[in-house]
XYZ file of N, CA and C in Angstrom:
174
model
N 30.214 64.443 9.658
C 30.612 63.505 10.122
C 31.267 62.245 9.060
N 32.163 61.789 9.412
C 32.765 60.779 8.354
C 33.117 59.773 10.146
N 32.701 58.528 10.269
C 32.971 57.442 10.686
C 33.267 56.667 10.164
N 34.661 55.626 10.398
C 35.263 54.842 9.476
C 35.343 53.438 10.924
N 35.313 52.496 10.106
C 34.975 51.208 10.843
C 36.244 50.368 10.230
N 36.770 49.635 11.477
C 37.853 48.854 11.476
C 37.529 47.393 10.608
N 38.277 47.119 9.270
C 37.568 46.011 8.555
C 37.891 44.882 9.327
N 37.063 43.873 9.505
C 37.185 42.619 9.932
C 36.709 42.593 11.402
N 36.965 43.819 11.902
C 36.674 43.897 13.614
C 35.140 44.540 14.010
N 34.754 44.290 14.924
C 33.698 45.195 15.472
C 33.852 46.319 16.561
N 34.671 47.374 15.585
C 35.048 48.588 16.213
C 35.219 49.989 15.216
N 34.924 51.074 15.794
C 34.899 52.285 15.080
C 36.470 52.444 15.219
N 37.130 53.127 14.137
C 38.855 53.127 14.291
C 38.464 54.654 14.142
N 37.863 55.780 13.526
C 37.973 57.241 13.221
C 36.512 57.814 13.311
N 36.430 58.798 14.049
C 35.393 60.047 13.699
C 36.029 61.212 13.711
N 35.623 61.583 12.207
C 36.063 63.104 11.827
C 35.136 63.914 11.776
N 34.971 65.057 12.520
C 34.152 65.887 12.374
C 34.632 67.419 11.400
N 33.702 68.050 10.620
C 34.316 69.407 9.973
C 34.287 70.353 10.797
N 34.832 71.602 10.679
C 34.838 72.699 11.625
C 33.297 73.703 11.693
N 32.566 73.200 10.534
C 31.324 73.951 10.511
C 30.153 73.358 11.541
N 30.897 71.523 11.477
C 29.899 71.028 12.305
C 29.997 71.312 13.983
N 31.580 71.573 14.126
C 31.747 71.594 15.960
C 31.624 73.022 15.795
N 31.793 74.094 15.070
C 30.914 75.708 15.347
C 29.449 75.533 15.510
N 28.542 74.638 14.804
C 27.292 74.751 14.842
C 26.889 74.183 16.673
N 27.625 73.100 16.663
C 27.398 72.536 18.043
C 27.356 73.206 19.259
N 28.544 73.889 18.996
C 29.396 74.985 20.078
C 27.947 75.997 20.326
N 27.626 76.643 19.053
C 26.691 77.610 19.071
C 25.546 77.035 19.678
N 24.797 75.937 19.490
C 23.491 75.255 20.049
C 23.599 75.059 21.573
N 24.744 74.991 22.128
C 25.275 75.404 23.503
C 25.036 73.261 23.717
N 25.247 72.302 22.715
C 25.288 70.946 23.136
C 26.814 70.618 23.403
N 26.650 69.843 24.316
C 28.301 69.221 24.514
C 28.855 68.352 23.195
N 29.977 68.596 22.854
C 30.878 68.074 22.432
C 30.302 66.421 21.687
N 30.762 66.073 23.161
C 30.350 64.203 23.058
C 29.170 63.702 23.298
N 28.386 64.468 23.386
C 26.762 64.608 23.638
C 26.399 64.009 21.954
N 26.979 65.096 21.151
C 26.251 64.982 19.932
C 26.952 64.070 18.879
N 28.514 63.775 19.241
C 28.797 62.778 18.817
C 28.413 61.467 19.023
N 28.306 61.064 20.314
C 27.280 59.750 20.643
C 26.154 59.835 19.648
N 25.073 60.809 19.837
C 23.532 61.004 19.251
C 24.031 60.307 17.554
N 24.773 61.275 17.196
C 25.064 61.010 15.634
C 25.622 59.411 15.321
N 26.439 58.768 16.411
C 27.094 57.693 16.143
C 25.858 56.397 16.221
N 24.865 57.056 17.095
C 23.712 56.122 17.465
C 22.967 55.632 15.944
N 22.602 57.021 15.589
C 22.288 57.225 14.271
C 22.847 56.430 13.045
N 24.041 56.828 12.869
C 24.784 55.913 11.794
C 24.818 54.519 11.773
N 24.962 53.982 13.371
C 25.003 52.578 13.918
C 23.527 51.913 13.164
N 22.475 52.865 13.358
C 21.288 51.986 13.050
C 21.180 52.278 11.417
N 21.329 53.329 10.774
C 21.636 53.372 9.479
C 22.218 52.424 8.903
N 23.288 51.753 9.125
C 24.297 51.034 8.603
C 24.228 49.614 8.993
N 22.975 49.516 9.809
C 22.701 48.183 10.890
C 23.501 47.405 11.364
N 24.309 48.021 12.388
C 25.403 47.563 12.997
C 24.919 47.097 14.336
N 24.709 45.591 14.490
C 24.040 45.165 15.043
C 25.117 45.057 16.558
N 26.110 45.202 16.096
C 27.512 44.582 17.228
C 27.584 46.273 17.915
N 27.042 46.764 17.533
C 27.457 48.455 18.064
C 26.572 48.574 19.067
N 25.458 48.239 19.170
C 24.249 48.223 20.142
C 24.574 47.217 21.080
N 24.995 45.838 20.631
C 25.571 44.919 22.002
C 26.798 45.727 22.867
N 27.187 45.980 22.506
C 28.805 46.445 22.873
C 28.454 47.551 23.872
N 27.252 48.141 23.305
C 27.013 49.437 24.233
C 26.440 49.157 25.713
N 25.915 47.992 25.653
C 25.114 47.495 26.268
C 25.720 47.078 27.704
N 27.307 46.258 27.094
C 27.990 45.588 28.019
C 28.759 46.474 28.415
């Protein structure tokens, strides 16, 4: 999963999933939107994006 942030702004521009990830998520029976949301939360925590969690609450 590749996540790109807009430089100088507090927003995510692009999220790219490869074919293998999509197939694994579908096979597991998990909705794709839920998987992306959870992974984005993990990435934001790892990259210390405090703005992401503030934006989420609003």
